[in-house]
Coordinates of C-alpha atoms and ligand atoms in Angstrom, one line a residue:
M1 CA 44.1 1.6 4.8
K2 CA 46.8 -0.9 3.8
P3 CA 45.0 -3.4 1.7
A4 CA 47.9 -5.8 1.6
L5 CA 47.8 -6.2 5.3
A6 CA 44.1 -6.0 5.8
A7 CA 43.5 -8.7 3.2
L8 CA 45.3 -11.4 5.2
F9 CA 44.6 -13.0 8.5
V10 CA 45.9 -16.1 10.1
C11 CA 43.4 -18.8 11.1
A12 CA 43.7 -21.0 14.2
A13 CA 45.6 -23.6 12.2
G14 CA 48.2 -21.0 11.4
I15 CA 47.5 -20.8 7.7
A16 CA 47.1 -17.4 6.0
H17 CA 43.7 -16.9 4.2
A18 CA 42.5 -14.1 2.1
Q19 CA 40.0 -12.3 4.4
T20 CA 36.5 -12.1 3.2
P21 CA 36.3 -8.6 1.9
G22 CA 33.4 -6.4 2.9
P23 CA 30.5 -5.7 0.6
T24 CA 31.2 -3.7 -2.6
F25 CA 28.8 -1.9 -4.8
A26 CA 29.6 -4.0 -7.9
K27 CA 29.2 -7.3 -6.3
D28 CA 26.7 -7.0 -3.4
V29 CA 24.9 -3.7 -3.4
A30 CA 24.0 -3.1 -7.1
P31 CA 22.0 -6.3 -7.3
I32 CA 19.9 -5.2 -4.3
F33 CA 19.3 -1.8 -5.8
Q34 CA 18.3 -3.4 -9.1
A35 CA 15.8 -5.7 -7.4
K36 CA 14.4 -3.3 -4.8
C37 CA 15.1 0.4 -5.6
Q38 CA 15.6 1.2 -9.3
V39 CA 12.1 0.7 -10.3
C40 CA 11.4 4.1 -8.7
H41 CA 15.0 5.4 -8.4
Q42 CA 15.7 5.9 -12.1
P43 CA 15.3 8.9 -14.4
N44 CA 11.7 9.4 -15.3
S45 CA 10.3 7.5 -12.4
I46 CA 8.8 8.9 -9.2
A47 CA 11.8 9.1 -6.8
P48 CA 13.9 12.3 -6.5
M49 CA 17.2 10.7 -7.5
S50 CA 18.5 7.8 -9.6
L51 CA 20.3 4.8 -7.9
I52 CA 21.7 3.2 -11.0
S53 CA 25.3 4.4 -11.3
Y54 CA 27.9 3.9 -8.7
D55 CA 28.4 7.7 -8.5
D56 CA 24.7 8.3 -7.8
A57 CA 24.7 5.6 -5.1
K58 CA 27.9 6.8 -3.5
K59 CA 26.8 10.4 -3.4
N60 CA 23.6 9.4 -1.5
A61 CA 25.3 6.7 0.7
S62 CA 24.6 8.2 4.1
K63 CA 21.0 9.0 3.3
I64 CA 20.6 5.5 1.9
K65 CA 21.8 3.9 5.0
A66 CA 19.6 6.1 7.2
R67 CA 16.4 5.3 5.3
V68 CA 17.2 1.6 4.8
V69 CA 18.1 0.9 8.4
A70 CA 15.0 2.8 9.6
R71 CA 12.9 0.7 7.2
V72 CA 11.5 3.8 5.6
M73 CA 12.9 2.8 2.1
P74 CA 11.9 0.8 0.3
P75 CA 8.4 1.9 1.3
W76 CA 7.2 -1.1 3.3
H77 CA 6.3 -0.1 6.8
I78 CA 4.8 -3.1 8.3
D79 CA 6.0 -4.4 11.7
K80 CA 7.9 -7.5 10.8
S81 CA 7.9 -8.9 14.3
V82 CA 4.1 -9.5 14.7
G83 CA 1.1 -10.6 12.6
I84 CA 0.8 -12.0 9.1
Q85 CA 4.0 -11.7 7.1
S86 CA 3.1 -13.2 3.7
F87 CA 2.0 -10.6 1.2
K88 CA 1.4 -10.6 -2.6
N89 CA 3.3 -7.3 -3.0
D90 CA 6.1 -7.4 -0.5
R91 CA 8.9 -5.1 -1.6
S92 CA 10.8 -5.0 1.7
L93 CA 14.5 -5.8 2.2
S94 CA 15.6 -8.8 4.2
D95 CA 17.6 -8.3 7.4
A96 CA 20.7 -9.6 5.5
Q97 CA 20.2 -7.1 2.7
I98 CA 19.9 -4.2 5.2
A99 CA 23.1 -5.4 6.9
T100 CA 24.9 -5.5 3.6
I101 CA 23.9 -2.0 2.7
A102 CA 24.8 -0.6 6.1
K103 CA 28.2 -2.4 6.1
W104 CA 28.9 -1.1 2.6
V105 CA 28.2 2.5 3.7
D106 CA 30.2 2.2 6.9
A107 CA 33.2 1.0 4.9
G108 CA 33.1 4.2 2.8
A109 CA 30.8 2.8 0.0
P110 CA 33.5 1.1 -2.1
M111 CA 33.0 0.4 -5.8
G112 CA 34.8 -3.0 -5.8
D113 CA 35.8 -4.7 -9.0
A114 CA 33.9 -3.4 -12.0
K115 CA 34.0 -6.9 -13.5
D116 CA 31.5 -7.9 -10.7
M117 CA 28.9 -5.4 -11.9
P118 CA 25.6 -7.0 -13.0
A119 CA 24.3 -6.2 -16.4
A120 CA 22.0 -3.1 -16.3
A121 CA 18.5 -4.0 -15.3
K122 CA 15.8 -3.3 -17.9
F123 CA 12.7 -1.5 -16.7
P124 CA 9.5 -1.0 -18.5
D125 CA 8.0 2.4 -19.2
P126 CA 7.2 4.0 -15.8
N127 CA 4.0 5.4 -17.3
R128 CA 2.7 2.0 -18.3
W129 CA -0.3 0.1 -16.9
Q130 CA 1.5 -2.2 -14.6
L131 CA -1.2 -4.9 -14.3
A132 CA -1.2 -5.2 -18.1
E133 CA 1.7 -7.6 -17.7
T134 CA -0.6 -10.0 -15.9
F135 CA -3.9 -9.4 -17.6
G136 CA -3.2 -7.9 -21.0
P137 CA -4.2 -4.4 -21.9
P138 CA -7.0 -2.9 -19.8
D139 CA -10.6 -3.6 -21.0
L140 CA -11.8 -0.2 -19.9
V141 CA -10.0 3.1 -19.1
I142 CA -12.0 5.7 -17.2
S143 CA -10.4 9.2 -17.0
S144 CA -11.2 12.0 -14.6
K145 CA -11.7 15.4 -16.1
N146 CA -8.6 17.7 -16.4
F147 CA -7.5 19.7 -13.5
T148 CA -4.7 22.3 -13.0
M149 CA -2.9 22.9 -9.7
P150 CA -1.3 26.3 -9.1
A151 CA 2.4 26.4 -8.1
K152 CA 1.6 27.3 -4.5
G153 CA -1.4 27.4 -2.1
E154 CA -3.7 25.3 0.0
D155 CA -4.5 21.7 -0.9
K156 CA -7.4 21.4 -3.4
W157 CA -10.1 18.8 -4.0
F158 CA -11.5 18.1 -7.5
R159 CA -14.7 16.1 -7.7
P160 CA -15.7 15.4 -11.4
L161 CA -18.4 13.0 -12.3
V162 CA -17.8 10.9 -15.4
E163 CA -19.6 8.2 -17.3
T164 CA -18.0 4.7 -17.6
G165 CA -19.8 3.8 -20.9
V166 CA -20.5 0.3 -19.6
T167 CA -23.4 -1.3 -21.4
E168 CA -23.7 -4.7 -19.8
P169 CA -23.0 -6.2 -16.3
R170 CA -19.4 -7.2 -16.0
W171 CA -17.3 -8.7 -13.2
I172 CA -13.9 -7.1 -12.5
R173 CA -10.8 -9.0 -11.6
A174 CA -8.4 -6.0 -11.1
I175 CA -8.4 -2.2 -11.1
E176 CA -5.4 0.0 -11.4
V177 CA -5.1 3.8 -10.9
K178 CA -2.6 6.2 -12.4
P179 CA -2.3 9.9 -12.1
S180 CA -1.0 11.5 -15.4
F181 CA 2.7 11.4 -15.8
P182 CA 4.9 13.1 -14.7
N183 CA 3.2 16.0 -13.0
G184 CA 0.0 14.3 -11.9
R185 CA 2.1 11.9 -9.9
K186 CA 3.8 14.8 -8.1
V187 CA 0.6 16.6 -7.1
V188 CA -2.0 14.0 -6.5
H189 CA -1.9 12.8 -2.9
H190 CA -5.0 10.7 -2.9
A191 CA -7.9 9.8 -5.1
L192 CA -11.2 8.1 -4.4
A193 CA -13.5 6.7 -7.1
Y194 CA -17.1 6.1 -6.0
L195 CA -19.1 3.8 -8.2
L196 CA -22.7 5.1 -8.8
Q197 CA -25.0 2.6 -10.2
D198 CA -28.5 1.3 -9.8
E199 CA -28.4 -2.0 -7.9
K200 CA -32.2 -2.5 -7.8
G201 CA -33.0 -5.8 -9.4
V202 CA -29.6 -7.3 -8.8
T203 CA -30.2 -10.6 -7.1
G204 CA -28.2 -13.5 -5.9
L205 CA -25.5 -11.4 -4.2
A206 CA -25.0 -12.6 -0.7
S207 CA -22.8 -9.6 0.2
T208 CA -25.4 -7.0 -0.8
A209 CA -27.8 -8.2 1.9
M210 CA -25.1 -8.6 4.5
D211 CA -23.6 -5.2 4.5
M212 CA -26.2 -2.6 4.9
N213 CA -24.1 0.4 4.3
M214 CA -22.3 -1.1 1.4
G215 CA -24.2 -0.4 -1.9
P216 CA -21.7 -0.4 -4.7
G217 CA -19.8 2.1 -2.6
L218 CA -16.3 2.8 -3.3
F219 CA -14.9 1.4 -6.5
M220 CA -11.3 2.2 -5.8
E221 CA -9.1 4.1 -3.4
W222 CA -5.7 5.3 -4.4
A223 CA -2.9 7.2 -2.6
V224 CA 0.7 7.8 -3.3
G225 CA 2.5 4.5 -3.1
K226 CA -0.3 2.3 -4.3
T227 CA -0.7 0.7 -7.7
G228 CA -4.0 -1.1 -7.8
Q229 CA -6.0 -4.0 -6.6
I230 CA -6.1 -7.6 -7.9
F231 CA -9.0 -9.6 -6.5
P232 CA -8.6 -13.3 -5.5
P233 CA -9.6 -15.7 -8.3
D234 CA -12.9 -16.5 -6.5
A235 CA -14.0 -12.9 -6.1
G236 CA -14.5 -9.6 -7.9
K237 CA -16.4 -6.3 -8.2
L238 CA -19.5 -5.9 -10.3
I239 CA -20.1 -3.0 -12.6
L240 CA -23.5 -2.4 -14.2
P241 CA -24.8 -0.7 -17.3
G242 CA -25.1 3.1 -16.9
A243 CA -22.5 3.1 -14.1
R244 CA -20.8 6.4 -13.4
I245 CA -17.7 7.3 -11.4
K246 CA -17.7 10.2 -8.9
W247 CA -14.1 11.2 -8.3
E248 CA -12.6 12.9 -5.3
I249 CA -9.0 13.9 -6.1
H250 CA -6.9 15.5 -3.3
V251 CA -4.1 17.6 -4.8
H252 CA -1.2 19.5 -3.2
A253 CA 1.0 22.2 -4.7
M254 CA 4.5 21.1 -5.9
G255 CA 6.2 24.5 -6.3
E256 CA 5.4 24.9 -10.1
E257 CA 2.1 25.0 -11.9
A258 CA 0.9 21.5 -12.8
K259 CA -1.3 21.9 -15.8
D260 CA -4.0 19.6 -17.3
N261 CA -3.6 16.6 -15.1
T262 CA -5.9 13.6 -14.9
V263 CA -6.3 10.5 -12.9
E264 CA -7.1 7.3 -14.9
L265 CA -8.7 4.0 -13.8
A266 CA -7.8 0.9 -15.8
V267 CA -10.4 -1.9 -15.4
Y268 CA -9.6 -5.6 -16.1
F269 CA -12.7 -7.8 -16.6
Y270 CA -13.2 -11.5 -16.0
P271 CA -14.1 -13.2 -19.3
K272 CA -17.6 -12.5 -20.4
G273 CA -20.2 -14.6 -18.6
F274 CA -17.9 -15.5 -15.8
V275 CA -19.4 -14.9 -12.4
P276 CA -17.0 -15.3 -9.4
P277 CA -18.6 -16.9 -6.3
H278 CA -18.0 -13.9 -4.1
R279 CA -18.4 -10.1 -4.4
T280 CA -15.6 -8.0 -2.8
V281 CA -16.5 -4.7 -1.3
L282 CA -14.0 -1.9 -0.4
K283 CA -14.9 -0.7 3.1
M284 CA -13.5 2.1 5.1
F285 CA -13.0 1.2 8.7
D286 CA -13.0 4.5 10.6
V287 CA -10.8 4.6 13.7
T288 CA -11.6 8.1 14.9
H289 CA -15.4 7.9 15.3
G290 CA -16.2 10.4 12.6
S291 CA -14.4 13.6 13.3
D292 CA -13.7 13.0 16.9
L293 CA -10.0 13.6 17.1
D294 CA -8.1 16.2 19.2
I295 CA -4.4 15.9 19.5
A296 CA -2.6 18.2 22.0
P297 CA 0.7 20.0 21.1
N298 CA 3.7 17.8 22.0
E299 CA 1.6 14.8 22.8
K300 CA 1.0 11.3 21.5
S301 CA -2.6 10.1 21.2
I302 CA -4.3 6.7 20.8
T303 CA -7.7 6.1 19.1
Q304 CA -9.6 2.9 18.8
N305 CA -12.7 1.5 17.2
F306 CA -14.5 -1.8 17.0
Y307 CA -16.5 -3.6 14.3
V308 CA -18.4 -6.8 14.6
M309 CA -18.5 -8.9 11.5
Q310 CA -22.2 -9.4 10.5
A311 CA -21.3 -12.3 8.2
P312 CA -18.4 -14.7 7.7
A313 CA -15.7 -12.9 5.7
R314 CA -12.2 -13.0 4.3
I315 CA -10.0 -9.9 4.7
E316 CA -7.9 -9.3 1.6
N317 CA -5.6 -6.5 2.7
F318 CA -4.6 -3.9 5.3
Q319 CA -4.1 -0.3 4.3
P320 CA -3.9 2.3 7.0
H321 CA -4.6 5.9 6.2
M322 CA -3.4 8.8 8.3
H323 CA -1.6 12.1 7.7
M324 CA 1.6 13.7 8.9
R325 CA 1.3 12.9 12.6
G326 CA 0.3 9.3 11.9
K327 CA 2.6 6.9 13.5
A328 CA 1.2 3.4 13.8
M329 CA -2.0 1.4 13.3
T330 CA -2.9 -2.2 14.2
M331 CA -5.7 -4.5 13.2
E332 CA -6.7 -7.2 15.7
A333 CA -9.3 -9.9 15.7
I334 CA -11.3 -11.0 18.7
Y335 CA -12.8 -14.3 17.6
P336 CA -16.3 -15.4 18.8
D337 CA -14.6 -17.8 21.2
G338 CA -12.6 -15.0 22.9
R339 CA -9.2 -15.7 21.3
R340 CA -7.4 -12.6 20.2
E341 CA -5.0 -12.3 17.3
L342 CA -3.0 -9.4 16.1
L343 CA -3.4 -9.6 12.3
S344 CA -1.3 -6.8 11.1
A345 CA 0.6 -3.7 12.4
V346 CA 2.2 -0.8 10.7
N347 CA 4.6 0.6 13.2
N348 CA 6.5 3.1 11.0
F349 CA 3.7 4.9 9.1
Q350 CA 4.8 7.5 6.5
W351 CA 2.0 9.7 5.3
R352 CA 3.5 10.0 1.8
W353 CA 3.2 6.2 1.4
H354 CA -0.2 4.6 1.5
V355 CA 1.0 1.1 1.0
N356 CA -1.7 -1.5 0.5
Y357 CA -0.5 -4.7 2.2
V358 CA -2.2 -7.4 0.2
Y359 CA -2.3 -10.8 2.0
A360 CA -1.2 -13.9 0.1
D361 CA -4.2 -16.1 -0.7
S362 CA -3.0 -18.8 1.8
V363 CA -3.0 -16.5 4.8
A364 CA -5.8 -13.9 4.1
P365 CA -7.6 -13.9 7.5
L366 CA -10.9 -15.8 7.6
L367 CA -13.2 -14.2 10.1
P368 CA -16.3 -16.1 11.4
K369 CA -19.5 -14.2 11.9
G370 CA -19.4 -12.3 15.2
T371 CA -15.6 -11.7 15.1
T372 CA -14.8 -8.2 16.4
L373 CA -12.2 -6.3 14.4
V374 CA -10.3 -3.8 16.6
F375 CA -8.4 -1.0 15.0
T376 CA -6.0 1.1 17.0
A377 CA -4.3 4.3 15.7
W378 CA -1.4 6.2 17.2
H379 CA -0.6 9.8 16.3
D380 CA 2.7 11.4 17.4
N381 CA 2.5 15.2 17.6
T382 CA 5.9 15.6 19.3
A383 CA 9.2 16.8 17.8
S384 CA 10.5 13.2 17.8
N385 CA 8.2 12.5 14.8
A386 CA 10.4 13.5 11.8
N387 CA 7.3 14.1 9.7
N388 CA 5.7 16.6 12.1
P389 CA 5.6 20.1 10.6
D390 CA 4.9 21.8 13.9
P391 CA 4.7 20.0 17.3
N392 CA 3.3 23.2 19.0
Q393 CA -0.1 23.0 17.1
W394 CA -3.3 21.5 18.3
V395 CA -4.4 19.1 15.6
G396 CA -7.9 18.1 14.8
W397 CA -9.7 16.0 12.3
G398 CA -9.7 17.3 8.7
D399 CA -9.0 16.8 5.1
R400 CA -5.7 18.7 4.8
T401 CA -2.5 16.8 5.3
V402 CA -1.7 19.1 8.2
D403 CA -5.0 18.0 9.8
E404 CA -5.4 14.4 10.9
M405 CA -7.5 11.3 10.2
A406 CA -7.2 7.6 10.9
H407 CA -9.0 4.9 9.0
C408 CA -8.2 1.7 7.2
W409 CA -9.2 0.7 3.7
I410 CA -10.0 -3.0 3.4
D411 CA -11.4 -5.2 0.7
V412 CA -13.8 -7.5 2.5
T413 CA -15.2 -10.7 0.8
Y414 CA -18.3 -11.7 2.6
M415 CA -19.6 -15.2 2.1
E416 CA -22.3 -17.7 3.0
Q417 CA -21.6 -20.0 5.9
P418 CA -21.1 -23.2 3.9
E419 CA -18.7 -21.5 1.6
F420 CA -16.8 -20.2 4.6
D421 CA -16.7 -23.6 6.3
K422 CA -15.2 -25.1 3.1
L423 CA -12.5 -22.5 2.9
L424 CA -11.7 -22.9 6.6
A425 CA -11.4 -26.7 6.2
A426 CA -9.1 -26.3 3.2
R427 CA -7.0 -23.9 5.2
K428 CA -6.7 -26.4 8.0
S429 CA -5.7 -29.3 5.8
Q430 CA -3.1 -27.1 4.0
K431 CA -1.7 -26.4 7.5
M432 CA -1.5 -30.1 8.3
T433 CA 0.5 -31.0 5.2
G434 CA 3.1 -28.6 6.6
M435 CA 3.6 -27.0 3.2
T436 CA 2.6 -23.6 4.5
M437 CA 2.0 -22.4 8.0
P438 CA -0.8 -19.9 7.5
Q439 CA -1.0 -17.3 10.2
G440 CA -4.1 -15.3 10.9
S441 CA -6.4 -18.1 10.0
R442 CA -6.8 -20.6 12.8
Ligands
HEC501 C1 8.0 2.5 -4.9 C2 9.0 3.4 -5.2 C3 10.3 3.4 -4.4 C4 11.1 2.3 -4.1 C5 10.9 0.8 -4.4 C6 12.2 2.9 -3.4 N1 12.1 4.2 -3.3 FE1 13.4 5.5 -2.3 N2 12.1 7.0 -2.7 C7 11.0 7.0 -3.4 C8 10.4 8.3 -3.5 C9 9.1 8.7 -4.2 C10 11.1 9.1 -2.6 C11 10.8 10.6 -2.3 C12 9.7 10.7 -1.3 C13 10.0 10.2 0.0 O1 11.1 10.6 0.6 O2 9.3 9.4 0.6 C14 12.2 8.3 -2.1 C15 13.2 8.8 -1.3 C16 14.4 8.0 -1.0 C17 15.5 8.6 -0.2 C18 15.6 10.0 0.3 C19 16.1 10.9 -0.8 C20 16.3 12.3 -0.3 O3 17.0 13.1 -1.0 O4 15.9 12.6 0.8 C21 16.4 7.6 -0.2 C22 17.8 7.7 0.4 C23 15.9 6.4 -0.8 N3 14.6 6.7 -1.3 C24 16.5 5.2 -1.0 C25 15.9 4.1 -1.5 C26 16.6 2.8 -1.5 C27 18.0 2.5 -1.1 C28 15.6 1.9 -2.0 C29 15.8 0.4 -2.2 C30 16.4 -0.4 -1.2 C31 14.4 2.6 -2.3 N4 14.7 3.9 -2.0 C32 13.3 2.1 -2.9 C33 10.5 5.9 -4.1 C34 11.0 4.6 -3.9

């Protein structure tokens, strides 16, 4: 390249201008990496390589372009062309940021002028409790028992039962989950924490009566890629004296022995005596009808399931769960008046990333009683699925990551009709002011 020539062009008026140079690392790309990548791509965090120095970025340039253009990195796999797009935890890149990165790689990943480099970003300890920034230190930390995973072998499941030590009823505003650092993070694929407590004698909870198979049920679900759960300011979870946690921790081998790992739950309470108007329950919406799943070699398959809401409810999040052949999942509402609305779609599912897409408060879907929720899951057992370990296998339902599943984890906040009507009316007036245009909430 001859920079002296390339840098000048002559505009229609015949005057020579300095041509707008293409993006450089120092000026254009480093700020994007600081904002969207380095939290994981730095020494001591969870990603395989750092993306802080120019040399590291340059070395990985073609991989970076491939992952970013395919919208695999950063891990945010929602279909941006349909459904609700306003989330509390959106970490995706804008189209303009993707274009900048792609152009930079295509131009040979130039450094640019070192004077343009932004000051190094400061990151907190990757092993910290992340929600402590919002709520202060956790009020309660519940640890699983230690487990050790050998270097090689089949996936394992650990199911310890532990006491919480809770001595009085408390309402919970947020829960965070963290496998021990650094090896726990590398081997834990997925952890469930069931809350076991005696709910007899608990009165005044609309949700308890409304959802027969609820009970206290699941306390928290965690999978790689997820941090935790913050409940909206009018809702929470209830924990009672004597409560215990039954863990189910799914672990896979990482090539070296991972000794004495734990998974910890951090619990953040509402102030003592505060009772939120609504109780949120974590529900699993099964898409495969139990274990009914049979995927032929070199085929794609679709599964669907339907749920009729037995009470008015607000849906707080969307979190599909599948394994290696999982490709896409959608959640659709058929309202009692027959209108259909696609609420959310993940069209680029990555089994290593169980991202919990948490709706912004102003758009979290409000579903009248009698609404049908339709879940559709796609599995791709062909060679065109880059995550497929073997397209020539029949694949059935099962716990291992080479088996399949399809379900969706959703926090549902059930409410009484008058409360629901109030929320709906507030949503409508919000819409009329033109300040926000809530989707998924007509
Ligand atoms: C939430 C944490 C997180 C964020 C944010 C994130 N990454 Fe990653 N990235 C990972 C992890 C973990 C892996 C390894 C597992 C995988 O491939 O999914 C990875 C893998 C990659 C790879 C493939 C590495 C290889 O050797 O195959 C590239 C390239 C990449 N990330 C680029 C980026 C870029 C560019 C950004 C920002 C625009 C970004 N990532 C944001 C966690 C993250």
